[in-house]
Amino acid sequence: MQENNVMPDRLNMLQRIRYSIFPGTLQRPAYRQRYRNFFNSLFLHFRPRSVQERTLRFTLTWGLGGMAVVLVCMLFGTGLMLKFVYQPVPDRAYESIIHLQNNVLFGQLIRNIHHWSGYMLLIIVFLHFLRVFFTGAFYPPRQFNWIIGLAMFLAVLTSNITGYLLPWDQLAFWAITICTGMLEYIPGIGNWLQGLVRGGSDIGSATLSIFFAIHTAIIPACLLVLMPWHFWRVRKAGGLVTPRSPDEDEDSEDEKVPTIPNLILREIVVALVLIAVIMVISVLFNATLGAKANPGLSPNPTKAPWYFAGIQELLLHFHPLFALFIIPAFMLIALISIPYINYQTATAGVWFGSYRGRHMAAVAALTAVIITPIGIVADEFVIDFAAWLPNIPGEISNGLIPFTLMLTATFLFYMVMKNKFKSNNNETLQSVFVLLVVAFIILTITGIWFRGLNMKLSLPG
Ligand code: HEM
Ligand code: HEM
């Protein structure tokens, strides 16, 4: 191998330094190729050697899964740095954040990156979930990956909730008081579960250590297991779904191209753009920090974190048993069942399944955009089952009755869509999914921006 080495005396200073660190880089091409092959094959242990050319189209994945991975890495990196300064006890938590922001080099920036990446991750994972649904990537053989995805969604949500408490300011304290208060309404185990999560009857030092342990150890450990499992399932399914137009045959052949550089370059570009966006946001906008938590003074209105604003909004229209338990449990069961329903066709890779599916999805979205605000305003000013039926328990007048009405309306929507469009069950169920998702987004927007003093409807600002 001696003859392959470049003589060190023919090198300039920079080359000599580089040579001392990476001896392979200055050697003859054949030798360099061996280094490259070595690194490539190391890398290809966890990536496929080649991918279908069509799956590289940006309009299949929109880079969302990859962005989620990058954000999780950024959260792990910045989270570990925050751990050096943050102190998870009520007397010191808030002060440690102030110290981090004022006295630690780049402390504020690192906190900002963690804060915005956490929020962005939730949005990106939600969009990824929608893209997976609308491209039919949950049909066999990908059913179980959908379930792993849902578990990761829950993990990311739990990370955000537990992280929310850590700064120990008024916003954090009262938002988590509301969130953990919601647990009370789970029949049978509600009070026990609430005590377990809070580490007692109130939010205090036990709650902070529990949330800190969940945030910095348990959820990261779960993600470290779930993520590789998720990616392994993508590979076991033979890669991503092949995107195709509704008229195209499922078996239409596609060319394979090497992962390096075709996929890798695209992934690097998406990652760099995302990192740049997060950096710009983190430089321009600081993570909020209110006054130190004061258990004796609740703000008005007391709002849950923004990602729970939809559920908090439901609470204004339904009895808590329905808003906090029965409706979310229904939704969760529906989400878990999605890949296991007996569908009439399998349309993996076709956005919205068919041209008719696209049309129906648009009609469903428009229906939700019109009906939901009307329902919210009507319930605020006109409908009041509790006052109309004073002798009936709240669970029925404010719970069972409006819930049954909602279910009936959803069923009617299903039947009308099915008859009007002469659609199969894939398309009709998809339109119901769109209706519910858009309605939930509108409830969330209303909760965040259109609820003011005493949670009354009001314009933002
Ligand atoms: C932290 C959360 C998540 C991460 C890091 C993640 C990551 C990824 C990545 C990198 C891919 C391949 C590229 C892509 O499709 O963009 C993928 C595919 C997939 N993900 Fe996720 N995902 C997450 C959450 C979810 C959720 C919430 C679901 C659904 C409930 C889901 C279901 C799937 C499925 C079924 C595929 C295969 C898609 C196909 O074959 O076209 N994932 N995920
Ligand atoms: C999916 C992963 C994660 C998400 C979504 C997430 C989210 C969050 C959020 C939203 C906050 C509140 C930030 C604020 O408003 O100030 C926070 C705080 C914090 N997180 Fe994470 N985090 C994640 C992972 C981690 C990891 C892996 C660690 C450490 C091992 C960590 C350590 C911390 C610490 C020490 C704080 C308190 C500092 C502060 O509030 O600024 N996080 N996290």
Coordinates of C-alpha atoms and ligand atoms in Angstrom, one line a residue:
M1 CA 0.0 0.0 0.0
Q2 CA 3.1 2.2 0.4
E3 CA 3.0 3.3 -3.3
N4 CA -0.5 4.6 -2.9
N5 CA 0.5 7.4 -0.5
V6 CA 1.2 10.9 -1.6
M7 CA 4.7 12.1 -0.4
P8 CA 4.0 14.5 2.6
D9 CA 6.9 16.9 1.5
R10 CA 5.0 17.8 -1.7
L11 CA 2.0 19.0 0.3
N12 CA 1.3 22.6 1.4
M13 CA 0.5 23.4 5.1
L14 CA -3.3 23.1 4.7
Q15 CA -3.0 19.8 2.8
R16 CA -0.7 18.4 5.5
I17 CA -3.2 19.3 8.3
R18 CA -6.0 17.8 6.3
Y19 CA -3.9 14.7 5.6
S20 CA -3.1 14.3 9.3
I21 CA -6.9 14.2 10.1
F22 CA -8.2 12.3 7.1
P23 CA -5.3 10.3 5.6
G24 CA -7.5 8.8 3.0
T25 CA -8.5 12.1 1.3
L26 CA -5.2 12.9 -0.4
Q27 CA -4.4 9.5 -1.6
R28 CA -4.6 8.2 -5.1
P29 CA -8.1 7.9 -6.7
A30 CA -8.3 4.1 -6.5
Y31 CA -7.5 4.2 -2.8
R32 CA -9.9 7.2 -2.2
Q33 CA -12.6 5.2 -4.0
R34 CA -12.1 2.4 -1.4
Y35 CA -12.7 4.9 1.4
R36 CA -15.8 6.2 -0.4
N37 CA -17.1 2.7 -0.8
F38 CA -16.5 2.0 2.8
F39 CA -18.5 5.0 4.0
N40 CA -21.2 4.4 1.4
S41 CA -21.7 0.8 2.5
L42 CA -21.7 1.9 6.2
F43 CA -24.4 4.4 5.4
L44 CA -26.3 1.8 3.3
H45 CA -26.7 -0.4 6.3
F46 CA -29.6 1.7 7.4
R47 CA -30.8 3.0 4.0
P48 CA -31.8 1.0 0.9
R49 CA -29.2 0.8 -1.9
S50 CA -31.7 2.0 -4.5
V51 CA -35.1 3.5 -4.4
Q52 CA -37.9 3.8 -7.0
E53 CA -37.3 6.9 -9.0
R54 CA -40.9 8.1 -8.7
T55 CA -40.9 8.0 -4.9
L56 CA -38.3 10.8 -5.1
R57 CA -41.0 13.3 -6.3
F58 CA -41.3 16.0 -3.7
T59 CA -45.1 16.0 -4.1
L60 CA -45.3 12.5 -2.7
T61 CA -43.8 13.1 0.8
W62 CA -43.3 16.9 0.8
G63 CA -40.2 16.0 2.8
L64 CA -42.3 15.8 5.9
G65 CA -41.1 12.5 7.4
G66 CA -37.5 13.6 6.9
M67 CA -38.2 17.0 8.4
A68 CA -39.7 15.3 11.5
V69 CA -36.5 13.3 11.8
V70 CA -34.4 16.5 11.6
L71 CA -36.5 18.2 14.2
V72 CA -36.3 15.3 16.6
C73 CA -32.5 15.4 16.3
M74 CA -32.5 19.1 16.9
L75 CA -34.7 18.7 20.0
F76 CA -32.4 16.0 21.3
G77 CA -29.3 18.1 20.8
T78 CA -30.7 21.4 22.2
G79 CA -32.6 19.5 25.0
L80 CA -29.4 17.9 26.2
M81 CA -27.7 21.3 26.3
L82 CA -30.7 22.8 28.3
K83 CA -30.3 20.0 30.8
F84 CA -26.9 21.5 31.8
V85 CA -28.6 24.6 33.2
Y86 CA -32.2 23.8 33.9
Q87 CA -33.1 22.8 37.4
P88 CA -36.4 20.9 37.8
V89 CA -37.5 22.2 41.3
P90 CA -40.2 24.9 41.7
D91 CA -37.9 27.2 43.6
R92 CA -35.2 27.2 40.9
A93 CA -36.9 26.2 37.6
Y94 CA -38.0 29.7 36.6
E95 CA -34.8 31.3 37.9
S96 CA -32.7 28.8 35.9
I97 CA -34.5 29.8 32.7
I98 CA -33.8 33.5 33.4
H99 CA -30.2 32.6 34.1
L100 CA -30.0 30.6 30.9
Q101 CA -31.4 33.5 28.9
N102 CA -29.3 36.3 30.5
N103 CA -26.0 34.7 31.5
V104 CA -25.3 31.7 29.4
L105 CA -23.7 32.1 26.0
F106 CA -26.3 31.5 23.3
G107 CA -28.7 30.3 26.1
Q108 CA -31.6 32.3 24.8
L109 CA -31.0 31.0 21.2
I110 CA -30.8 27.4 22.3
R111 CA -34.0 27.7 24.3
N112 CA -35.7 29.4 21.3
I113 CA -34.5 26.6 18.9
H114 CA -35.9 23.9 21.3
H115 CA -39.1 25.8 21.8
W116 CA -39.9 26.5 18.0
S117 CA -38.6 23.0 17.0
G118 CA -41.0 21.4 19.5
Y119 CA -44.0 23.3 18.1
M120 CA -42.9 22.9 14.5
L121 CA -42.5 19.1 15.0
L122 CA -46.1 18.8 16.1
I123 CA -47.3 20.6 13.0
I124 CA -45.0 18.7 10.7
V125 CA -46.0 15.4 12.1
F126 CA -49.7 16.3 11.7
L127 CA -49.1 17.2 8.1
H128 CA -47.1 14.0 7.6
F129 CA -50.1 12.0 9.1
L130 CA -52.4 13.8 6.6
R131 CA -50.1 13.0 3.6
V132 CA -49.9 9.4 4.7
F133 CA -53.7 9.2 4.9
F134 CA -54.4 11.0 1.7
T135 CA -51.9 8.9 -0.4
G136 CA -53.4 5.7 1.0
A137 CA -50.1 4.7 2.6
F138 CA -52.0 2.8 5.3
Y139 CA -53.3 -0.1 3.1
P140 CA -51.5 -3.5 3.5
P141 CA -48.5 -4.0 3.9
R142 CA -48.2 -0.6 5.7
Q143 CA -51.1 -1.0 8.2
F144 CA -48.9 -1.5 11.3
N145 CA -46.6 1.4 10.4
W146 CA -49.7 3.6 10.7
I147 CA -50.1 2.3 14.3
I148 CA -46.4 3.0 15.1
G149 CA -46.9 6.4 13.6
L150 CA -49.9 7.1 15.9
A151 CA -47.8 6.0 18.9
M152 CA -45.1 8.5 17.8
F153 CA -47.7 11.2 17.4
L154 CA -48.7 10.6 21.0
A155 CA -45.1 10.6 22.1
V156 CA -44.5 14.0 20.4
L157 CA -47.7 15.4 22.0
T158 CA -46.7 14.2 25.4
S159 CA -43.2 15.7 24.9
N160 CA -44.8 19.0 24.2
I161 CA -47.2 18.9 27.2
T162 CA -44.5 17.9 29.6
G163 CA -42.0 20.4 28.2
Y164 CA -44.7 23.1 28.5
L165 CA -44.6 23.0 32.4
L166 CA -40.8 23.1 32.7
P167 CA -40.3 26.9 32.5
W168 CA -42.6 27.2 35.5
D169 CA -44.2 30.5 34.6
Q170 CA -47.9 31.5 35.0
L171 CA -48.7 30.3 31.4
A172 CA -47.1 26.9 32.1
F173 CA -48.5 26.4 35.5
W174 CA -52.1 27.2 34.6
A175 CA -52.2 25.5 31.2
I176 CA -51.0 22.3 32.9
T177 CA -53.5 22.7 35.7
I178 CA -56.2 22.7 33.0
C179 CA -54.7 19.8 31.1
T180 CA -54.2 17.5 34.1
G181 CA -57.7 18.7 35.4
M182 CA -59.1 17.1 32.2
L183 CA -58.0 13.7 33.3
E184 CA -60.6 13.7 36.2
Y185 CA -63.4 13.0 33.7
I186 CA -62.0 9.6 32.6
P187 CA -64.6 7.2 34.2
G188 CA -63.3 4.9 36.9
I189 CA -59.6 5.7 36.9
G190 CA -59.7 9.5 36.3
N191 CA -58.9 10.7 39.8
W192 CA -56.3 8.0 40.3
L193 CA -54.6 8.9 37.0
Q194 CA -54.7 12.6 37.8
G195 CA -53.0 11.9 41.2
L196 CA -50.4 9.7 39.5
V197 CA -49.6 12.4 36.8
R198 CA -49.5 15.2 39.3
G199 CA -47.7 13.2 42.0
G200 CA -50.4 14.4 44.5
S201 CA -53.6 16.4 44.4
D202 CA -52.1 19.7 43.2
I203 CA -49.4 20.8 40.8
G204 CA -46.2 21.1 42.7
S205 CA -42.6 19.9 43.0
A206 CA -43.6 16.3 42.5
T207 CA -45.4 17.2 39.3
L208 CA -42.3 19.1 38.0
S209 CA -40.0 16.1 38.7
I210 CA -42.5 13.7 37.1
F211 CA -42.8 15.9 34.0
F212 CA -39.1 16.4 33.8
A213 CA -38.4 12.6 34.0
I214 CA -41.1 11.9 31.3
H215 CA -39.8 14.7 29.1
T216 CA -36.1 14.1 29.3
A217 CA -35.9 10.3 29.7
I218 CA -39.1 8.3 29.1
I219 CA -40.3 9.9 25.9
P220 CA -36.8 10.2 24.3
A221 CA -36.3 6.5 25.1
C222 CA -39.7 5.6 23.5
L223 CA -38.8 7.7 20.4
L224 CA -35.5 6.0 20.1
V225 CA -37.3 2.6 19.9
L226 CA -40.2 3.8 17.8
M227 CA -38.3 5.7 15.1
P228 CA -36.0 2.9 13.9
W229 CA -39.0 0.6 14.0
H230 CA -41.0 3.0 11.8
F231 CA -38.2 3.3 9.3
W232 CA -37.6 -0.5 9.3
R233 CA -41.3 -1.0 8.5
V234 CA -41.0 1.4 5.5
R235 CA -38.1 -0.7 4.2
K236 CA -40.0 -4.0 4.8
A237 CA -42.9 -2.6 2.8
G238 CA -40.5 -2.2 -0.1
G239 CA -40.1 1.6 0.3
L240 CA -42.7 4.3 0.0
V241 CA -46.0 4.0 -1.9
T242 CA -45.4 4.6 -5.6
P243 CA -47.1 7.9 -6.6
R244 CA -49.4 7.5 -9.6
S245 CA -52.3 9.3 -11.2
P246 CA -55.9 7.9 -10.7
D247 CA -55.8 6.4 -14.3
E248 CA -52.5 4.7 -13.9
D249 CA -52.2 0.9 -13.2
E250 CA -50.9 -0.1 -9.7
D251 CA -48.4 -2.5 -11.3
S252 CA -46.9 0.1 -13.7
E253 CA -43.1 -0.5 -13.6
D254 CA -40.8 2.1 -12.4
E255 CA -37.1 2.6 -12.7
K256 CA -34.8 2.2 -9.6
V257 CA -32.0 4.7 -9.0
P258 CA -29.2 4.6 -6.4
T259 CA -29.9 6.2 -3.0
I260 CA -26.6 7.9 -3.1
P261 CA -26.7 10.6 -4.5
N262 CA -30.4 10.8 -5.6
L263 CA -32.2 10.5 -2.3
I264 CA -29.4 11.7 -0.1
L265 CA -29.0 15.0 -1.9
R266 CA -32.7 15.8 -1.7
E267 CA -32.7 14.9 2.0
I268 CA -29.8 17.2 2.7
V269 CA -31.4 20.1 0.9
V270 CA -34.7 19.7 2.8
A271 CA -32.8 19.4 6.1
L272 CA -30.6 22.5 5.4
V273 CA -33.7 24.6 4.4
L274 CA -35.5 23.5 7.5
I275 CA -32.6 24.3 9.8
A276 CA -32.2 27.7 8.2
V277 CA -36.0 28.4 8.8
I278 CA -35.8 27.4 12.4
M279 CA -32.6 29.5 12.9
V280 CA -34.3 32.6 11.4
I281 CA -37.4 32.1 13.6
S282 CA -35.3 31.5 16.7
V283 CA -33.2 34.6 16.1
L284 CA -36.3 36.8 15.5
F285 CA -38.7 35.5 18.1
N286 CA -38.0 34.6 21.7
A287 CA -39.8 31.8 23.4
T288 CA -42.3 33.3 25.8
L289 CA -41.7 33.5 29.5
G290 CA -44.4 35.2 31.7
A291 CA -44.2 36.0 35.4
K292 CA -43.2 33.2 37.7
A293 CA -45.9 30.6 38.5
N294 CA -48.3 31.8 41.2
P295 CA -50.6 29.0 42.3
G296 CA -52.9 31.6 44.1
L297 CA -53.6 33.7 41.0
S298 CA -55.2 32.2 37.9
P299 CA -55.1 34.3 34.7
N300 CA -58.4 35.1 32.8
P301 CA -58.9 33.4 30.4
T302 CA -56.9 30.3 31.5
K303 CA -56.1 28.6 28.3
A304 CA -54.7 25.1 27.6
P305 CA -51.6 24.9 25.3
W306 CA -52.5 25.8 21.7
Y307 CA -52.6 22.1 20.6
F308 CA -55.3 21.4 23.1
A309 CA -57.4 24.5 22.2
G310 CA -59.7 22.3 20.1
I311 CA -60.5 20.0 23.0
Q312 CA -60.9 23.0 25.3
E313 CA -63.3 24.5 22.8
L314 CA -65.3 21.2 22.8
L315 CA -65.6 21.6 26.5
L316 CA -67.6 24.7 26.0
H317 CA -70.2 22.9 24.0
F318 CA -70.4 19.4 25.6
H319 CA -70.5 18.0 29.1
P320 CA -66.8 17.2 30.2
L321 CA -67.5 13.5 30.1
F322 CA -68.2 13.8 26.4
A323 CA -65.7 16.6 25.5
L324 CA -62.8 15.1 27.4
F325 CA -63.4 11.4 27.2
I326 CA -66.1 10.0 25.0
I327 CA -65.4 12.1 21.9
P328 CA -61.5 11.8 22.1
A329 CA -61.9 8.0 22.8
F330 CA -64.2 7.7 19.7
M331 CA -61.6 9.6 17.6
L332 CA -58.7 7.5 18.8
I333 CA -60.5 4.2 18.1
A334 CA -61.5 5.5 14.7
L335 CA -57.8 6.4 13.9
I336 CA -56.6 3.0 15.1
S337 CA -59.2 1.3 12.9
I338 CA -58.4 3.2 9.7
P339 CA -56.0 0.6 8.3
Y340 CA -58.1 -2.4 9.3
I341 CA -61.4 -1.4 7.7
N342 CA -62.5 -3.6 4.8
Y343 CA -62.2 -1.2 1.9
Q344 CA -63.7 -1.8 -1.6
T345 CA -60.5 -0.7 -3.4
A346 CA -56.8 -0.2 -2.4
T347 CA -55.5 3.0 -4.0
A348 CA -52.1 3.3 -2.4
G349 CA -50.1 6.1 -4.1
V350 CA -53.0 8.0 -5.6
W351 CA -53.7 11.3 -3.9
F352 CA -57.2 11.2 -2.5
G353 CA -57.7 7.8 -4.1
S354 CA -59.5 9.0 -7.3
Y355 CA -60.8 12.1 -9.1
R356 CA -64.1 11.6 -7.4
G357 CA -62.3 11.2 -4.0
R358 CA -60.7 14.6 -4.6
H359 CA -64.0 16.3 -5.5
M360 CA -65.7 14.8 -2.4
A361 CA -62.8 15.8 -0.1
A362 CA -63.2 19.4 -1.3
V363 CA -67.0 19.3 -0.8
A364 CA -66.4 17.9 2.8
A365 CA -63.8 20.6 3.6
L366 CA -66.2 23.3 2.4
T367 CA -69.1 21.9 4.4
A368 CA -67.0 21.9 7.6
V369 CA -65.8 25.4 7.0
I370 CA -69.4 26.6 6.7
I371 CA -71.1 24.4 9.4
T372 CA -68.6 24.5 12.2
P373 CA -68.6 28.3 12.8
I374 CA -72.4 28.3 12.5
G375 CA -72.6 25.5 15.1
I376 CA -70.2 27.3 17.5
V377 CA -72.1 30.6 17.3
A378 CA -75.5 29.0 17.6
D379 CA -74.4 27.0 20.6
E380 CA -73.0 30.2 22.2
F381 CA -76.0 32.4 21.7
V382 CA -79.1 30.2 21.0
I383 CA -78.8 26.5 21.9
D384 CA -78.9 25.7 25.7
F385 CA -80.1 22.2 26.3
A386 CA -79.2 22.5 30.0
A387 CA -81.6 25.4 30.5
W388 CA -84.3 23.9 28.2
L389 CA -84.2 20.6 30.1
P390 CA -83.5 21.6 33.7
N391 CA -84.7 18.3 35.3
I392 CA -82.3 16.1 33.3
P393 CA -78.7 15.4 34.5
G394 CA -76.0 17.4 32.6
E395 CA -74.5 14.3 31.2
I396 CA -77.6 13.8 29.2
S397 CA -78.8 17.3 28.4
N398 CA -75.4 18.7 27.6
G399 CA -73.7 15.4 26.7
L400 CA -75.7 12.6 25.3
I401 CA -78.2 14.8 23.4
P402 CA -75.8 17.0 21.5
F403 CA -73.4 14.0 21.0
T404 CA -76.2 12.0 19.4
L405 CA -77.2 14.9 17.3
M406 CA -73.6 15.2 16.1
L407 CA -73.3 11.5 15.3
T408 CA -76.6 11.6 13.4
A409 CA -75.4 14.6 11.4
T410 CA -72.2 12.8 10.5
F411 CA -74.1 9.7 9.5
L412 CA -76.5 11.8 7.3
F413 CA -73.5 13.4 5.7
Y414 CA -72.0 10.0 4.9
M415 CA -75.3 8.8 3.3
V416 CA -75.8 12.0 1.3
M417 CA -72.3 11.9 0.0
K418 CA -72.6 8.2 -0.9
N419 CA -75.8 8.7 -2.8
K420 CA -74.9 12.0 -4.5
F421 CA -71.5 10.9 -5.7
K422 CA -72.3 7.1 -6.1
S423 CA -68.9 6.6 -4.3
N424 CA -67.3 3.5 -2.8
N425 CA -66.6 3.2 0.9
N426 CA -63.0 4.4 0.6
E427 CA -64.1 7.7 -0.9
T428 CA -67.1 8.2 1.4
L429 CA -65.1 7.5 4.6
Q430 CA -62.3 9.8 3.4
S431 CA -64.9 12.6 3.0
V432 CA -66.0 12.0 6.6
F433 CA -62.4 12.1 7.7
V434 CA -61.9 15.4 5.9
L435 CA -65.1 16.8 7.5
L436 CA -64.0 15.9 11.0
V437 CA -60.3 17.0 10.6
V438 CA -61.4 20.4 9.2
A439 CA -64.0 20.9 11.9
F440 CA -61.3 20.1 14.5
I441 CA -58.9 22.6 13.0
I442 CA -61.7 25.3 13.1
L443 CA -62.4 24.5 16.7
T444 CA -58.7 24.8 17.5
I445 CA -58.4 28.2 15.7
T446 CA -61.5 29.4 17.5
G447 CA -60.0 28.3 20.9
I448 CA -56.7 30.0 20.2
W449 CA -57.8 33.3 18.7
F450 CA -61.5 33.8 19.2
R451 CA -61.9 33.2 23.0
G452 CA -61.4 36.1 25.3
L453 CA -62.4 37.0 28.9
N454 CA -64.3 34.2 30.6
M455 CA -63.8 32.2 27.4
K456 CA -66.5 34.2 25.7
L457 CA -66.4 34.5 21.9
S458 CA -64.5 37.6 20.9
L459 CA -62.3 39.0 18.1
P460 CA -58.5 38.6 18.5
G461 CA -56.4 41.4 20.0
Ligands
HEM1 C1 -42.1 11.7 15.1 C2 -43.0 11.3 14.2 C3 -42.7 10.7 12.8 C4 -41.5 10.6 12.1 C5 -40.1 11.0 12.6 C6 -41.8 9.9 10.9 C7 -40.9 9.6 9.9 C8 -41.2 9.1 8.7 C9 -40.3 9.0 7.5 C10 -38.9 9.6 7.5 C11 -41.0 8.3 6.6 C12 -40.5 8.1 5.1 C13 -40.5 9.4 4.3 C14 -41.9 10.1 4.3 O1 -42.9 9.5 4.1 O2 -41.8 11.4 4.4 C15 -42.3 7.9 7.1 C16 -43.2 7.2 6.4 C17 -44.4 6.8 6.9 N1 -45.0 7.2 8.1 FE1 -44.1 8.4 9.5 N2 -43.2 9.6 10.9 C18 -43.8 10.0 12.0 C19 -45.1 10.0 12.3 C20 -46.0 9.3 11.6 C21 -47.5 9.3 11.9 C22 -48.2 10.1 13.0 C23 -48.0 8.4 11.0 C24 -49.5 8.0 10.8 C25 -50.3 7.9 11.8 C26 -47.0 7.8 10.2 C27 -47.1 6.9 9.2 C28 -46.2 6.6 8.3 C29 -46.4 5.7 7.2 C30 -47.6 4.7 7.0 C31 -45.3 5.7 6.3 C32 -45.0 5.0 5.0 C33 -45.4 5.9 3.9 C34 -45.3 5.4 2.6 O3 -45.1 4.2 2.4 O4 -45.5 6.2 1.6 N3 -45.8 8.4 10.6 N4 -42.4 8.4 8.4
HEM2 C1 -39.7 15.2 20.8 C2 -38.8 15.8 21.5 C3 -39.1 17.0 22.4 C4 -40.1 18.0 22.3 C5 -41.3 18.0 21.4 C6 -39.8 19.0 23.3 C7 -40.5 20.1 23.6 C8 -40.3 21.0 24.6 C9 -41.0 22.2 24.8 C10 -42.3 22.6 24.0 C11 -40.5 22.8 25.9 C12 -40.9 24.1 26.5 C13 -40.0 25.2 25.9 C14 -40.3 26.6 26.4 O1 -41.4 27.1 26.1 O2 -39.5 27.1 27.1 C15 -39.3 22.0 26.3 C16 -38.5 22.4 27.4 C17 -37.4 21.6 27.8 N1 -37.0 20.5 27.2 FE1 -37.8 19.6 25.6 N2 -38.6 18.6 24.0 C18 -38.2 17.4 23.4 C19 -37.1 16.7 23.8 C20 -36.2 17.0 24.8 C21 -35.1 16.2 25.2 C22 -34.6 15.0 24.5 C23 -34.5 16.9 26.3 C24 -33.3 16.5 27.1 C25 -32.8 15.3 27.2 C26 -35.3 18.0 26.6 C27 -35.1 18.9 27.6 C28 -35.8 20.1 27.9 C29 -35.6 21.0 29.0 C30 -34.4 20.9 30.0 C31 -36.6 22.0 28.9 C32 -36.7 23.2 29.9 C33 -36.1 24.4 29.3 C34 -37.1 25.4 28.7 O3 -38.2 25.3 29.0 O4 -36.6 26.2 27.9 N3 -36.3 18.1 25.7 N4 -39.2 20.9 25.5

